[in-house]
Tab-separated table of C-alpha atoms in Angstrom:
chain	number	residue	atom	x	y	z
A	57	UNK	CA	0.000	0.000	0.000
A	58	UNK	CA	1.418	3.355	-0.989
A	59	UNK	CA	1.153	6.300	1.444
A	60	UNK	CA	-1.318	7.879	-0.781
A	61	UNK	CA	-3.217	5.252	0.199
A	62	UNK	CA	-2.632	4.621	3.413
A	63	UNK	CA	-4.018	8.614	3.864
A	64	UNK	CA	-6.374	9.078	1.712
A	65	UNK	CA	-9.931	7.596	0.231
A	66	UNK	CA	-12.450	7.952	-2.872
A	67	UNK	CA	-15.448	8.405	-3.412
A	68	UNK	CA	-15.967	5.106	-4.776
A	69	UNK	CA	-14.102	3.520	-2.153
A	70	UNK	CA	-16.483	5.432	0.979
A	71	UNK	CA	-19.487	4.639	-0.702
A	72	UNK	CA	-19.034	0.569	-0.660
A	73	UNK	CA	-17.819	0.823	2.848
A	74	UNK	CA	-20.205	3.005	4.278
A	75	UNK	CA	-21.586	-0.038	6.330
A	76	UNK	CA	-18.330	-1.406	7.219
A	77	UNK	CA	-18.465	-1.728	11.001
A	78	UNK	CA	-14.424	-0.877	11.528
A	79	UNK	CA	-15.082	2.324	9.765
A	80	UNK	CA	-16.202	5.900	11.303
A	81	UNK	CA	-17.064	8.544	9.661
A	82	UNK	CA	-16.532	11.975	11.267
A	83	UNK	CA	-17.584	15.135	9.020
A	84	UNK	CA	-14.766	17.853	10.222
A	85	UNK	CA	-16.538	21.180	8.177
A	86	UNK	CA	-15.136	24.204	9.457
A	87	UNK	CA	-14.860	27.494	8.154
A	88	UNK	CA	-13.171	31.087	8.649
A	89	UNK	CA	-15.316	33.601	10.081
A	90	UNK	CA	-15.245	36.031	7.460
A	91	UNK	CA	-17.689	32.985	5.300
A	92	UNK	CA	-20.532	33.273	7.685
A	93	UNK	CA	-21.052	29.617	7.654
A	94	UNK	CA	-22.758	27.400	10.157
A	95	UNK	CA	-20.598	23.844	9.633
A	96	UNK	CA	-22.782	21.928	12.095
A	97	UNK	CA	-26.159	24.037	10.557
A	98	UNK	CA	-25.005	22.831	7.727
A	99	UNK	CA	-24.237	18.759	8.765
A	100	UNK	CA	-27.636	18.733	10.492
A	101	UNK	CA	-28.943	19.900	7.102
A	102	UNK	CA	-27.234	17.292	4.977
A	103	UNK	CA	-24.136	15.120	5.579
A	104	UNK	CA	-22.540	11.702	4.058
A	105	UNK	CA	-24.681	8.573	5.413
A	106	UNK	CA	-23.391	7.228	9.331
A	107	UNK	CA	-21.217	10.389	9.877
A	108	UNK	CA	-20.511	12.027	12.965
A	109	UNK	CA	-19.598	15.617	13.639
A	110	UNK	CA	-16.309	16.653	14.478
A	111	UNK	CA	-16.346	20.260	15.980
A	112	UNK	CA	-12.915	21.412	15.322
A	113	UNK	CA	-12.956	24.447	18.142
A	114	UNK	CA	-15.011	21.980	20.721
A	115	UNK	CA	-12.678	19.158	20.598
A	116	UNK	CA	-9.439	21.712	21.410
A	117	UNK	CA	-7.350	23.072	24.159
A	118	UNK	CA	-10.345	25.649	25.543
A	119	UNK	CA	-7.706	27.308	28.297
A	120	UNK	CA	-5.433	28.823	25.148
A	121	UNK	CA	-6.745	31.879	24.072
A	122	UNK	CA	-5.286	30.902	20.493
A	123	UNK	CA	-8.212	28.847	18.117
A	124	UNK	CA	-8.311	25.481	17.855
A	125	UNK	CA	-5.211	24.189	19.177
A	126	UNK	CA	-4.408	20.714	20.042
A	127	UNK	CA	-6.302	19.394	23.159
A	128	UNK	CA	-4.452	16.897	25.786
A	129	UNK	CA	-5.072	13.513	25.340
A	130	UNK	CA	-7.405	13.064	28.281
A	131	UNK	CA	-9.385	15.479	27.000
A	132	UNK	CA	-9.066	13.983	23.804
A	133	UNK	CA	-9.777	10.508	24.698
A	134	UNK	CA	-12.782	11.455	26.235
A	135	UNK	CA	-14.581	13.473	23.618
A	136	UNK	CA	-13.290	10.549	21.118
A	137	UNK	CA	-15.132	7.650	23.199
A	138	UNK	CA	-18.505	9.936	23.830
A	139	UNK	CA	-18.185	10.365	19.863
A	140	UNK	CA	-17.589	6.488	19.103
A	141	UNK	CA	-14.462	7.061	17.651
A	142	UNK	CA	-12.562	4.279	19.210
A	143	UNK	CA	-9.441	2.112	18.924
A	144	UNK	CA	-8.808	-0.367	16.012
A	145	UNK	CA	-11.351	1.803	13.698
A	146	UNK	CA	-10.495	2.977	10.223
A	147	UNK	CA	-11.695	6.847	11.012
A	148	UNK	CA	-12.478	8.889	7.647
A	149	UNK	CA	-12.434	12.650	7.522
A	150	UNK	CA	-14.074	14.648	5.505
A	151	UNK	CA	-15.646	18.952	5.047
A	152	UNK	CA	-17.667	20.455	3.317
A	153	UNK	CA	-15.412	22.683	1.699
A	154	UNK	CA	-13.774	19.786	-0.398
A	155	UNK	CA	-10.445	20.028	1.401
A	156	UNK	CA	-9.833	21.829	4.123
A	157	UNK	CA	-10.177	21.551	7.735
A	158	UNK	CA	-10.298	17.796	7.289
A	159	UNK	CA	-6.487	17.668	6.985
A	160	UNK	CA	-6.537	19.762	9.908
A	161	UNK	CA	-8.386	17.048	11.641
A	162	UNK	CA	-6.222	13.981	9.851
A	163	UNK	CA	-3.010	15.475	11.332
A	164	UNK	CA	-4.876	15.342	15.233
A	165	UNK	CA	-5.528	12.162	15.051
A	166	UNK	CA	-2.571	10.984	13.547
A	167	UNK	CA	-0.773	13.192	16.262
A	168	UNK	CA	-3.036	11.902	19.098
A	169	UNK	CA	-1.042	8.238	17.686
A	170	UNK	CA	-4.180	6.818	15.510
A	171	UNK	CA	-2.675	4.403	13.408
A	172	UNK	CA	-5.716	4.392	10.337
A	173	UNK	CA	-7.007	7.642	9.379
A	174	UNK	CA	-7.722	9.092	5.923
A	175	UNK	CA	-9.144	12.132	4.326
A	176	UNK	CA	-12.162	11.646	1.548
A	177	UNK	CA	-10.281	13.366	-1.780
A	178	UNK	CA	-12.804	16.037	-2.963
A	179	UNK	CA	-15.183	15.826	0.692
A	180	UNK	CA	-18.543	16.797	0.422
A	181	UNK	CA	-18.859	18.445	-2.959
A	182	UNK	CA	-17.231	15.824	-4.937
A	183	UNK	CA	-19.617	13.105	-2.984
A	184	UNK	CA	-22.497	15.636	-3.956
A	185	UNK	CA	-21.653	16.336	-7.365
A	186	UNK	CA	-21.511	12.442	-8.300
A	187	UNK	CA	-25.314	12.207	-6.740
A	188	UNK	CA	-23.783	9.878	-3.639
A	189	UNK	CA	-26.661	9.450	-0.495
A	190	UNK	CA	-26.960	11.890	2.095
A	191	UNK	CA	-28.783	11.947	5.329
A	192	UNK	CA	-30.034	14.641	7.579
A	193	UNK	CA	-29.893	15.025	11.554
A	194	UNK	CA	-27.561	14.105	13.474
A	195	UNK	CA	-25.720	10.416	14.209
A	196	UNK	CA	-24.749	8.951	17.526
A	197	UNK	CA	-22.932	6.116	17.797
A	198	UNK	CA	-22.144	4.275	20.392
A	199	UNK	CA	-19.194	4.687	22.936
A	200	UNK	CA	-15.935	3.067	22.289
A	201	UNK	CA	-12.762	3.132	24.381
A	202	UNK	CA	-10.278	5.443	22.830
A	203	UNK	CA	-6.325	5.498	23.557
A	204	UNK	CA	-4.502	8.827	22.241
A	205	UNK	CA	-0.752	8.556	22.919
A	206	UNK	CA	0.506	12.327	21.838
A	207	UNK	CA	3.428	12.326	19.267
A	208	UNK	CA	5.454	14.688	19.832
A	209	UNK	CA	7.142	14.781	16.908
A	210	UNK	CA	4.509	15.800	14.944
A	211	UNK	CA	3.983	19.290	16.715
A	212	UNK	CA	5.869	22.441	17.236
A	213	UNK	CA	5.673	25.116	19.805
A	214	UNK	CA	6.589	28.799	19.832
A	215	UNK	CA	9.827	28.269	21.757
A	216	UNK	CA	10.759	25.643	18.587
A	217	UNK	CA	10.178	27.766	16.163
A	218	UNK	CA	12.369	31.202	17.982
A	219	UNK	CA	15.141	28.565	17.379
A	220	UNK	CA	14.637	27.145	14.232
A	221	UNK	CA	14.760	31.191	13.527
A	222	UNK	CA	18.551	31.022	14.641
A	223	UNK	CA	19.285	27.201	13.522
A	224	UNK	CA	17.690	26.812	10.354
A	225	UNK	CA	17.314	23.286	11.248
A	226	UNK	CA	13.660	22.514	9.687
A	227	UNK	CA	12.401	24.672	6.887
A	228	UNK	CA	9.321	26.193	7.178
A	229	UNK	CA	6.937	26.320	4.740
A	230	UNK	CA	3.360	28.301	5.359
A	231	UNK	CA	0.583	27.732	3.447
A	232	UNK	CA	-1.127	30.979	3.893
A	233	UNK	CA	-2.497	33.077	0.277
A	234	UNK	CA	0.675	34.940	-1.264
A	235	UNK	CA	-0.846	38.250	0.195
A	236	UNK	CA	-0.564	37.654	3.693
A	237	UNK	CA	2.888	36.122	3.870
A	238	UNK	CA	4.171	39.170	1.769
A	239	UNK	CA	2.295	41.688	4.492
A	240	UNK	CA	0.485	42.501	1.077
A	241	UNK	CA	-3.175	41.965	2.641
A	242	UNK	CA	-4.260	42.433	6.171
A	243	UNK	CA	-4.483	39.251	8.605
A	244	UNK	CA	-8.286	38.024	9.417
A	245	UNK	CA	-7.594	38.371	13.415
A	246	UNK	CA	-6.824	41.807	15.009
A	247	UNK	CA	-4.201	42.629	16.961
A	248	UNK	CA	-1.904	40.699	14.187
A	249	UNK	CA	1.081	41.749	12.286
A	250	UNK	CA	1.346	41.023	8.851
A	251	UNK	CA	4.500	39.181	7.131
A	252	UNK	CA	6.140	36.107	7.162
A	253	UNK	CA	8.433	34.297	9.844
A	254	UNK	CA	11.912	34.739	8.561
A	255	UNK	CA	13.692	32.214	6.467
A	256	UNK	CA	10.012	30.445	5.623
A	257	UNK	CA	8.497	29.801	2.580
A	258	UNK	CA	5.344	30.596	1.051
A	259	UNK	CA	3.131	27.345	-0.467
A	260	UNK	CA	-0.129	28.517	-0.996
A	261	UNK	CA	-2.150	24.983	0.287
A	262	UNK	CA	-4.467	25.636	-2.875
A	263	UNK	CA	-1.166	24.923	-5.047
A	264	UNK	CA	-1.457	21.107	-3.714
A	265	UNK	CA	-5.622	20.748	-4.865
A	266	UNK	CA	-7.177	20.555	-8.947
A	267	UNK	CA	-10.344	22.516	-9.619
A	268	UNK	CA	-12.152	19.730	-7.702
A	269	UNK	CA	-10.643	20.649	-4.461
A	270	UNK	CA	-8.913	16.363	-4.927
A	271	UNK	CA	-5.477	16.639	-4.422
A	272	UNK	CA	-3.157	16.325	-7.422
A	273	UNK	CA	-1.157	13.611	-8.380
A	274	UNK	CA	1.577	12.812	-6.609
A	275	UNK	CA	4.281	14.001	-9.125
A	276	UNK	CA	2.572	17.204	-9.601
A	277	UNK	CA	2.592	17.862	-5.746
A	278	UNK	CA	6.194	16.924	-5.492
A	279	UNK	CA	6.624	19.617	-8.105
A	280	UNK	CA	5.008	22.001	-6.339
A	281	UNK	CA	7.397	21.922	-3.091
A	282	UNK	CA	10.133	21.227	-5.758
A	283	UNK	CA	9.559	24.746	-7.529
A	284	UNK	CA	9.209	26.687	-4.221
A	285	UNK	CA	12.810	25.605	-3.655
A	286	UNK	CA	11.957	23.114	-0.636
A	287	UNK	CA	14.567	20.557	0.194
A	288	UNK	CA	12.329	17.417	0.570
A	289	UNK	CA	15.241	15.484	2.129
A	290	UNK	CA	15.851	17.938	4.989
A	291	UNK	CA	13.259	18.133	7.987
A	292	UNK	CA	9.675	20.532	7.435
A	293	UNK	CA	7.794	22.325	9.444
A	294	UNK	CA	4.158	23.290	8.003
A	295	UNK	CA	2.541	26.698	9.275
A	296	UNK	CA	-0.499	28.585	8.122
A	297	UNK	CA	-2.954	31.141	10.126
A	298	UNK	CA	-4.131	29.126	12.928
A	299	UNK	CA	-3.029	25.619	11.806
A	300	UNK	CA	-5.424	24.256	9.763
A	301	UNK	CA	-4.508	24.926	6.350
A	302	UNK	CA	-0.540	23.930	7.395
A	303	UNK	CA	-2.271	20.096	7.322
A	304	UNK	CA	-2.926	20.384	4.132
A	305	UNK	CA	1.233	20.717	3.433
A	306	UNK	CA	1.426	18.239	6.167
A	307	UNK	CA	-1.209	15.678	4.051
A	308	UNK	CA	0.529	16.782	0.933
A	309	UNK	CA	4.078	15.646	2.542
A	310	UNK	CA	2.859	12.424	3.674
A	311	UNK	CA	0.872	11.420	0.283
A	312	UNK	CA	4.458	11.394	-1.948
A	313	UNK	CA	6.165	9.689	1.331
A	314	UNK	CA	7.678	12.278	3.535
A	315	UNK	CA	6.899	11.742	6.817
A	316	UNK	CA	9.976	14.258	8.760
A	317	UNK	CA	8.053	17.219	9.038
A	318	UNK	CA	5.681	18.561	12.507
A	319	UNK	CA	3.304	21.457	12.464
A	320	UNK	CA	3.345	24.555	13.791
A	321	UNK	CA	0.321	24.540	16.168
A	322	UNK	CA	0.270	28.323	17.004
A	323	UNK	CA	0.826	29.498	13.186
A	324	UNK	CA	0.501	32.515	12.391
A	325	UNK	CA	-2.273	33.693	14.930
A	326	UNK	CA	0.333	33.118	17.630
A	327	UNK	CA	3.471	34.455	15.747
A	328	UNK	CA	2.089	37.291	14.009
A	329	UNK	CA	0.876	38.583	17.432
A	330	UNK	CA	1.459	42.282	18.579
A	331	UNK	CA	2.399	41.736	21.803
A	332	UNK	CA	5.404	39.151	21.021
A	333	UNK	CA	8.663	39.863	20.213
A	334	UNK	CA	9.002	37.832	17.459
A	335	UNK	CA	10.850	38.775	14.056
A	336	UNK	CA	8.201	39.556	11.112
A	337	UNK	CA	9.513	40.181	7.474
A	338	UNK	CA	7.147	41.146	4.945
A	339	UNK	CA	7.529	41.246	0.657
């Protein structure tokens, strides 16, 4: 099995294993404020057959005052076995926005030390567009004993990246639009700077997805880190705004078999705040 597949599904293959009793399905919509969308409105309204929603801001660390970061695996554990997300399942992710926050939602799991997770290529729209069931309401399953076991490796802090600043050691790559990381365009959360860490570079996490929101091929998204001048033999760190959008590089990595990179779970919204003294460089 390739590492595409080993972290990511089709359409085709979801709908034959939509009964499959080793397989959850957990719909992980989520969208920036600015869209004025209600992601659980909208699963109530309509979501893929036997899945559950995962609410990305519920299921986080509630005592930081940054969004969505990554909760402790108590905490985790517990929301997970209340869900029926539990140990030796196959757990599928998928949004409504095609891809998006579901990578977000891939890289907790697989940082929380879940062996079998995968993303649905092209989410909700593609499953709509090819006339797949849906269901309405809501879907509770029953509980199942969850074990998360945090890997530490997949996750950076603030204090790692003031280093990396000075070392160089991991390159960072943010996957924010062009216009932000230049300091072109104003951030979406006051009281934040805009520019880029130094040193980083700017992938656009769009650059990674066809028209369909599916994620290219595999030789196309190696060409994408390959043009931006990213060394895939040397270790990665993925950032974004708030650290969804940095699991898309992070999904992108993994699909053509690079697996030394970690996340920035801060991003930018911690960074690119006015009250730290970190460096900013903008154009």
């Amino acid at each position: 099995m390739t590492s595409r597949d080993q972290n990511l599904v089709s359409t085709e293959w979801l709908e034959d294993h939509l009964d499959a009793p080793d397989v959850i399905i957990l719909d992980a919509s989520w969208y920036l404020p600015t869209e004025e969308r209600d992601a659980q409105a909208e699963y109530r309204q309509e979501h893929i057959p036997g899945a559950v929603f995962f609410d990305i801001d519920a299921h986080s660390d509630r005592s930081s005052d940054l969004p969505h970061m990554l909760p402790n695996t108590v905490a985790f554990s517990s929301a997970m076995r209340k869900l029926g997300v539990g140990d030796g399942q196959k757990i599928v992710i998928y949004d409504g926005a095609g891809l998006f926050s579901a990578a977000r939602v891939w890289w907790t799991f697989k940082t929380m030390g879940a062996s079998d997770v995968v993303v649905l290529d092209g989410g909700l729209p593609k499953w709509k567009a090819e006339g797949r069931a849906l269901d309405s309401g809501t879907e509770k399953k029953m509980e199942r004993h969850f074990t998360a076991r945090l890997d530490h490796g997949r996750v950076r802090d603030l204090g790692e990246m003031k280093r990396n600043v000075e070392t160089t050691r991991e390159q960072v790559i943010d996957a924010r639009p062009a216009a932000r990381f230049k300091g072109e365009a104003a951030e979406p959360r006051p009281n934040t700077r805009s520019g880029h860490m130094p040193g980083s570079i700017n992938i656009p996490f769009n650059l990674l997805l066809d028209d369909q929101r599916c994620f290219k091929s595999n030789a196309d998204i190696k060409a994408v880190f390959d043009g931006a001048g990213v060394d895939l033999s040397r270790p990665i760190t993925a950032s974004c705004g708030s650290g969804v959008t940095a699991a898309v590089l992070a999904l992108g990595l993994e699909l053509i078999g690079i697996d030394s990179y970690g996340l920035y779970d801060g991003s930018w919204s911690e960074w690119g705040q006015d009250n730290l003294d970190t460096p900013v460089v903008t154009g």
